[in-house]
Amino acid sequence: LSSLFSLLSSLFPSAMGNSSSSNLNLSNPKNRLLEDHHHHDKLKSLTPRNQNNNSNTSRISFLRSPLPWLFIFLIFLPLLLISTTGGGARKPCGPSSTYRHLSLVDETNSSSAVKDPEEEQNDDSPPRVPSLHPRRPRMFNTTLDHVVFGIAASSVLWETRKEYIKSWWRPNKTRGVVWIDKRVRTYRNEALPEIRISQDTSRFRYTHPVGDRSAVRISRVVTETLRLGKKGVRWFVMGDDDTVFVVDNVVNVLSKYDHTQFYYVGSSSEAHVQNIFFSYSMAFGGGGFAISY
């Protein structure tokens, strides 16, 4: 309290000086009695008119004192802050407010530039704001008829692996060929694609010390499928006999790309060593890959 009183006395020395002097005078009982007696005599001598004048003077002196105004300001300051901030509750910004915020940012950034008179006349027009939503990818209306599957199979595992092909193949809808190394037994009305024998690859040199020579035949599946000369082909999709394609997803993905451009769509290998050798930039046949045409 003493520190608060000293602070107020330093801010308002005149008001604090009067109050302190009155307190000192009244602290003495003798002075208090003299003051009361003097005040009582003064009240007797006052007329009603003088009383009114004195009351008006006291009111004016009260209004001129800075202390009441200071307390009023401190009382109304929190109310003013609450009203300007909306009660402390922040409403979520909608899309229109986001656009308005972007337009304000654009106007602030361009405020330093000098505007032409014609531009100042057209300030009422709404500013162009770039869209916050990403553009939808362009679709090229690719359908299942534009896709041809080339499937590499082995005669040794054919009786087991053909069941994988039956799970996703759609007779009379999907187009494709199974390329196999030897002739296998077939049954009528099986839900399987056309089966063809791969060309002889014995004339090709194979010098890899670890791999299998069948990789030469498998790598030629796309070439042999292309040489069939099928009409209306946009994409050649290569896969193994144990690869299960989700046909609708394949078509949807390929529809995002322009088949007239050079595209090689696929996924990296599951083997980390293979990805290191090929810098993660080669699609492997285990999950299938597509080549534009």
Protein backbone atom coordinates (compact mmCIF):
# COMPACT_ATOMS: atom_id res chain seq x y z
CA LEU A 1 0.00 0.00 0.00
CA SER A 2 2.83 2.39 0.76
CA SER A 3 4.40 1.76 -2.65
CA LEU A 4 1.03 2.29 -4.36
CA PHE A 5 0.51 5.53 -2.43
CA SER A 6 3.98 6.79 -3.37
CA LEU A 7 3.30 5.95 -7.04
CA LEU A 8 0.02 7.87 -7.02
CA SER A 9 1.63 10.79 -5.21
CA SER A 10 4.34 11.00 -7.87
CA LEU A 11 1.72 10.96 -10.64
CA PHE A 12 -0.67 13.42 -8.99
CA PRO A 13 1.31 15.51 -6.51
CA SER A 14 -1.32 18.21 -6.05
CA ALA A 15 -4.11 15.83 -5.13
CA MET A 16 -1.94 13.71 -2.92
CA GLY A 17 -0.48 16.79 -1.22
CA ASN A 18 -3.90 18.04 -0.19
CA SER A 19 -4.95 14.70 1.14
CA SER A 20 -1.73 14.24 3.10
CA SER A 21 -1.92 17.71 4.66
CA SER A 22 -5.50 17.15 5.69
CA ASN A 23 -4.54 13.84 7.25
CA LEU A 24 -1.72 15.50 9.20
CA ASN A 25 -3.97 18.23 10.48
CA LEU A 26 -6.64 15.80 11.54
CA SER A 27 -4.25 13.44 13.24
CA ASN A 28 -3.95 15.88 16.19
CA PRO A 29 -7.10 15.77 18.40
CA LYS A 30 -6.83 19.46 19.19
CA ASN A 31 -6.63 20.34 15.54
CA ARG A 32 -9.56 18.05 14.84
CA LEU A 33 -11.75 19.83 17.39
CA LEU A 34 -10.79 23.23 16.03
CA GLU A 35 -11.50 22.06 12.51
CA ASP A 36 -14.94 20.71 13.45
CA HIS A 37 -15.83 23.89 15.31
CA HIS A 38 -14.71 26.06 12.45
CA HIS A 39 -16.64 23.93 9.98
CA HIS A 40 -19.77 24.10 12.16
CA ASP A 41 -19.61 27.89 12.30
CA LYS A 42 -19.11 28.05 8.57
CA LEU A 43 -22.21 25.92 7.95
CA LYS A 44 -24.30 28.23 10.09
CA SER A 45 -23.21 31.29 8.17
CA LEU A 46 -23.99 29.76 4.77
CA THR A 47 -27.20 30.64 3.00
CA PRO A 48 -29.03 28.20 0.69
CA ARG A 49 -27.67 30.07 -2.31
CA ASN A 50 -24.13 29.85 -1.02
CA GLN A 51 -24.63 26.16 -0.31
CA ASN A 52 -25.64 25.54 -3.91
CA ASN A 53 -22.62 27.45 -5.18
CA ASN A 54 -20.32 25.49 -2.93
CA SER A 55 -21.83 22.18 -4.08
CA ASN A 56 -21.37 23.14 -7.74
CA THR A 57 -17.80 24.16 -7.06
CA SER A 58 -17.09 20.83 -5.36
CA ARG A 59 -18.57 18.95 -8.31
CA ILE A 60 -16.41 20.87 -10.79
CA SER A 61 -13.30 20.29 -8.70
CA PHE A 62 -14.18 16.61 -8.52
CA LEU A 63 -14.45 16.39 -12.32
CA ARG A 64 -11.17 18.25 -12.75
CA SER A 65 -9.32 15.77 -10.58
CA PRO A 66 -7.52 13.07 -12.68
CA LEU A 67 -8.10 10.25 -10.21
CA PRO A 68 -11.80 9.64 -11.03
CA TRP A 69 -11.05 9.60 -14.72
CA LEU A 70 -8.24 7.13 -14.14
CA PHE A 71 -10.54 4.72 -12.30
CA ILE A 72 -13.23 5.08 -14.98
CA PHE A 73 -10.68 4.32 -17.68
CA LEU A 74 -9.45 1.22 -15.85
CA ILE A 75 -13.01 -0.05 -15.44
CA PHE A 76 -14.05 0.40 -19.06
CA LEU A 77 -10.77 -0.78 -20.64
CA PRO A 78 -11.49 -4.55 -20.24
CA LEU A 79 -15.00 -4.07 -21.62
CA LEU A 80 -13.57 -2.27 -24.63
CA LEU A 81 -11.05 -5.03 -25.27
CA ILE A 82 -13.70 -7.76 -25.00
CA SER A 83 -16.00 -5.98 -27.44
CA THR A 84 -13.26 -5.52 -30.03
CA THR A 85 -12.04 -9.12 -29.87
CA GLY A 86 -15.51 -10.65 -30.05
CA GLY A 87 -15.55 -12.07 -26.54
CA GLY A 88 -12.39 -14.11 -27.02
CA ALA A 89 -14.11 -16.66 -29.26
CA ARG A 90 -12.50 -17.11 -32.63
CA LYS A 91 -14.72 -18.31 -35.44
CA PRO A 92 -13.35 -20.71 -38.06
CA CYS A 93 -12.35 -19.13 -41.34
CA GLY A 94 -14.48 -20.13 -44.28
CA PRO A 95 -13.39 -20.29 -47.91
CA SER A 96 -14.60 -16.74 -48.58
CA SER A 97 -12.54 -15.35 -45.70
CA THR A 98 -9.49 -17.19 -47.01
CA TYR A 99 -9.98 -15.63 -50.42
CA ARG A 100 -10.46 -12.23 -48.79
CA HIS A 101 -7.26 -12.71 -46.81
CA LEU A 102 -5.34 -13.55 -49.96
CA SER A 103 -6.73 -10.50 -51.71
CA LEU A 104 -5.66 -8.30 -48.81
CA VAL A 105 -2.17 -9.77 -48.98
CA ASP A 106 -2.02 -9.07 -52.70
CA GLU A 107 -3.17 -5.49 -52.16
CA THR A 108 -0.56 -4.98 -49.42
CA ASN A 109 2.24 -6.32 -51.58
CA SER A 110 1.23 -4.10 -54.49
CA SER A 111 0.58 -0.96 -52.43
CA SER A 112 4.06 0.40 -53.14
CA ALA A 113 3.49 0.25 -56.90
CA VAL A 114 2.14 3.32 -58.69
CA LYS A 115 -1.39 2.77 -60.02
CA ASP A 116 -2.75 4.21 -63.22
CA PRO A 117 -5.95 6.29 -63.14
CA GLU A 118 -7.79 3.58 -65.06
CA GLU A 119 -6.77 0.98 -62.50
CA GLU A 120 -7.96 3.21 -59.67
CA GLN A 121 -11.37 3.47 -61.32
CA ASN A 122 -11.61 -0.32 -61.54
CA ASP A 123 -10.67 -0.93 -57.90
CA ASP A 124 -14.27 -1.85 -57.09
CA SER A 125 -14.03 -5.03 -59.17
CA PRO A 126 -13.19 -8.16 -57.12
CA PRO A 127 -9.51 -9.18 -57.37
CA ARG A 128 -8.52 -12.40 -59.04
CA VAL A 129 -7.56 -14.94 -56.43
CA PRO A 130 -5.78 -18.19 -57.38
CA SER A 131 -7.67 -21.35 -56.54
CA LEU A 132 -6.61 -23.11 -53.34
CA HIS A 133 -7.81 -26.47 -54.62
CA PRO A 134 -5.44 -28.57 -56.74
CA ARG A 135 -6.45 -29.09 -60.31
CA ARG A 136 -7.94 -32.43 -61.17
CA PRO A 137 -5.64 -34.47 -63.38
CA ARG A 138 -6.52 -34.50 -67.03
CA MET A 139 -8.17 -37.74 -68.06
CA PHE A 140 -7.57 -39.29 -71.49
CA ASN A 141 -10.66 -41.52 -71.68
CA THR A 142 -8.64 -44.72 -71.61
CA THR A 143 -10.83 -47.81 -71.35
CA LEU A 144 -10.20 -51.51 -70.94
CA ASP A 145 -10.30 -51.94 -74.72
CA HIS A 146 -7.16 -49.79 -75.01
CA VAL A 147 -5.10 -52.06 -72.73
CA VAL A 148 -3.41 -55.32 -73.80
CA PHE A 149 -1.86 -57.65 -71.22
CA GLY A 150 1.24 -59.71 -71.91
CA ILE A 151 1.67 -62.47 -69.33
CA ALA A 152 4.87 -64.48 -68.93
CA ALA A 153 4.20 -68.05 -67.78
CA SER A 154 6.07 -71.30 -67.23
CA SER A 155 4.91 -74.72 -68.39
CA VAL A 156 6.20 -76.34 -65.20
CA LEU A 157 3.95 -74.26 -62.92
CA TRP A 158 1.08 -73.68 -65.34
CA GLU A 159 -1.56 -75.86 -63.63
CA THR A 160 -1.16 -73.87 -60.43
CA ARG A 161 -0.48 -70.41 -61.78
CA LYS A 162 -3.40 -70.34 -64.21
CA GLU A 163 -5.77 -70.09 -61.25
CA TYR A 164 -4.29 -66.68 -60.44
CA ILE A 165 -5.04 -65.51 -63.96
CA LYS A 166 -8.64 -66.74 -63.73
CA SER A 167 -9.20 -64.61 -60.62
CA TRP A 168 -8.87 -61.29 -62.50
CA TRP A 169 -9.34 -62.15 -66.19
CA ARG A 170 -12.64 -61.07 -67.78
CA PRO A 171 -13.51 -63.16 -70.82
CA ASN A 172 -14.52 -61.19 -73.93
CA LYS A 173 -13.59 -57.93 -72.15
CA THR A 174 -9.90 -57.99 -71.30
CA ARG A 175 -7.37 -58.31 -74.09
CA GLY A 176 -4.08 -60.13 -73.76
CA VAL A 177 -1.89 -63.15 -74.40
CA VAL A 178 -0.14 -65.69 -72.17
CA TRP A 179 3.39 -66.44 -73.41
CA ILE A 180 4.67 -69.84 -72.33
CA ASP A 181 7.85 -71.81 -73.08
CA LYS A 182 6.22 -75.15 -74.05
CA ARG A 183 2.84 -76.43 -75.10
CA VAL A 184 0.49 -77.17 -72.19
CA ARG A 185 -2.83 -78.92 -71.86
CA THR A 186 -5.84 -76.65 -72.30
CA TYR A 187 -9.54 -77.11 -71.66
CA ARG A 188 -12.50 -75.70 -73.52
CA ASN A 189 -14.40 -72.76 -72.02
CA GLU A 190 -11.69 -71.96 -69.48
CA ALA A 191 -11.72 -68.30 -68.39
CA LEU A 192 -8.19 -67.73 -69.67
CA PRO A 193 -6.59 -65.50 -72.31
CA GLU A 194 -5.07 -66.77 -75.52
CA ILE A 195 -2.01 -68.98 -74.97
CA ARG A 196 1.00 -68.72 -77.29
CA ILE A 197 4.45 -70.29 -77.39
CA SER A 198 7.33 -67.86 -77.04
CA GLN A 199 9.94 -67.64 -79.80
CA ASP A 200 13.20 -69.54 -79.50
CA THR A 201 15.74 -67.41 -77.63
CA SER A 202 18.65 -69.85 -77.76
CA ARG A 203 20.45 -67.69 -80.30
CA PHE A 204 20.66 -64.86 -77.76
CA ARG A 205 23.77 -64.80 -75.62
CA TYR A 206 23.28 -64.96 -71.89
CA THR A 207 26.36 -64.36 -69.77
CA HIS A 208 24.94 -63.59 -66.32
CA PRO A 209 26.72 -65.87 -63.81
CA VAL A 210 23.79 -66.27 -61.40
CA GLY A 211 20.48 -65.54 -63.15
CA ASP A 212 18.22 -67.83 -65.17
CA ARG A 213 18.24 -67.90 -68.97
CA SER A 214 14.44 -67.71 -68.99
CA ALA A 215 14.84 -63.99 -68.24
CA VAL A 216 15.64 -63.48 -71.94
CA ARG A 217 12.31 -64.97 -72.97
CA ILE A 218 10.38 -63.06 -70.32
CA SER A 219 11.97 -59.76 -71.33
CA ARG A 220 10.66 -60.28 -74.89
CA VAL A 221 7.01 -60.63 -73.84
CA VAL A 222 6.17 -57.01 -74.66
CA THR A 223 7.96 -57.21 -78.01
CA GLU A 224 6.12 -60.35 -79.05
CA THR A 225 2.78 -58.90 -77.92
CA LEU A 226 3.44 -55.75 -79.96
CA ARG A 227 4.17 -57.79 -83.09
CA LEU A 228 0.67 -59.31 -82.95
CA GLY A 229 -0.58 -56.02 -84.40
CA LYS A 230 -3.71 -55.62 -82.28
CA LYS A 231 -5.85 -52.58 -83.08
CA GLY A 232 -6.65 -49.64 -80.81
CA VAL A 233 -3.87 -50.32 -78.32
CA ARG A 234 -2.70 -47.49 -76.06
CA TRP A 235 -0.94 -49.43 -73.33
CA PHE A 236 0.92 -52.74 -73.09
CA VAL A 237 0.86 -54.16 -69.56
CA MET A 238 3.37 -56.87 -68.70
CA GLY A 239 3.08 -59.21 -65.72
CA ASP A 240 3.94 -62.67 -64.45
CA ASP A 241 1.55 -65.61 -64.31
CA ASP A 242 1.17 -65.15 -60.53
CA THR A 243 0.43 -61.42 -60.78
CA VAL A 244 -3.15 -60.49 -59.86
CA PHE A 245 -4.24 -57.28 -61.58
CA VAL A 246 -7.09 -55.11 -60.30
CA VAL A 247 -8.25 -54.24 -63.80
CA ASP A 248 -10.35 -51.18 -62.96
CA ASN A 249 -7.52 -49.64 -60.96
CA VAL A 250 -5.09 -50.25 -63.81
CA VAL A 251 -7.37 -48.45 -66.24
CA ASN A 252 -7.93 -45.53 -63.86
CA VAL A 253 -4.19 -45.04 -63.35
CA LEU A 254 -3.36 -45.24 -67.04
CA SER A 255 -6.13 -42.74 -67.85
CA LYS A 256 -4.08 -40.03 -66.13
CA TYR A 257 -1.25 -40.30 -68.66
CA ASP A 258 -1.05 -39.36 -72.32
CA HIS A 259 -0.38 -42.58 -74.18
CA THR A 260 1.15 -40.67 -77.11
CA GLN A 261 4.07 -39.74 -74.86
CA PHE A 262 6.82 -42.06 -73.66
CA TYR A 263 5.68 -43.51 -70.34
CA TYR A 264 6.99 -46.45 -68.35
CA VAL A 265 4.70 -46.97 -65.36
CA GLY A 266 5.48 -49.42 -62.60
CA SER A 267 6.90 -49.99 -59.16
CA SER A 268 10.35 -50.74 -57.80
CA SER A 269 11.48 -54.17 -56.71
CA GLU A 270 10.88 -55.73 -53.32
CA ALA A 271 14.59 -56.60 -53.21
CA HIS A 272 16.63 -53.75 -51.78
CA VAL A 273 19.79 -54.88 -53.61
CA GLN A 274 18.03 -54.69 -56.98
CA ASN A 275 16.86 -51.16 -56.21
CA ILE A 276 20.42 -50.13 -55.35
CA PHE A 277 21.75 -51.53 -58.64
CA PHE A 278 19.09 -49.78 -60.71
CA SER A 279 18.87 -46.55 -58.64
CA TYR A 280 15.18 -47.12 -57.84
CA SER A 281 14.33 -46.10 -61.42
CA MET A 282 13.38 -49.46 -62.92
CA ALA A 283 9.95 -51.09 -62.72
CA PHE A 284 9.98 -54.83 -62.14
CA GLY A 285 7.61 -57.41 -63.55
CA GLY A 286 6.63 -58.93 -60.23
CA GLY A 287 3.96 -56.28 -59.72
CA GLY A 288 3.57 -55.58 -63.42
CA PHE A 289 4.42 -52.50 -65.45
CA ALA A 290 2.87 -50.61 -68.35
CA ILE A 291 4.42 -49.09 -71.48
CA SER A 292 2.64 -46.44 -73.53
CA TYR A 293 2.12 -46.93 -77.27
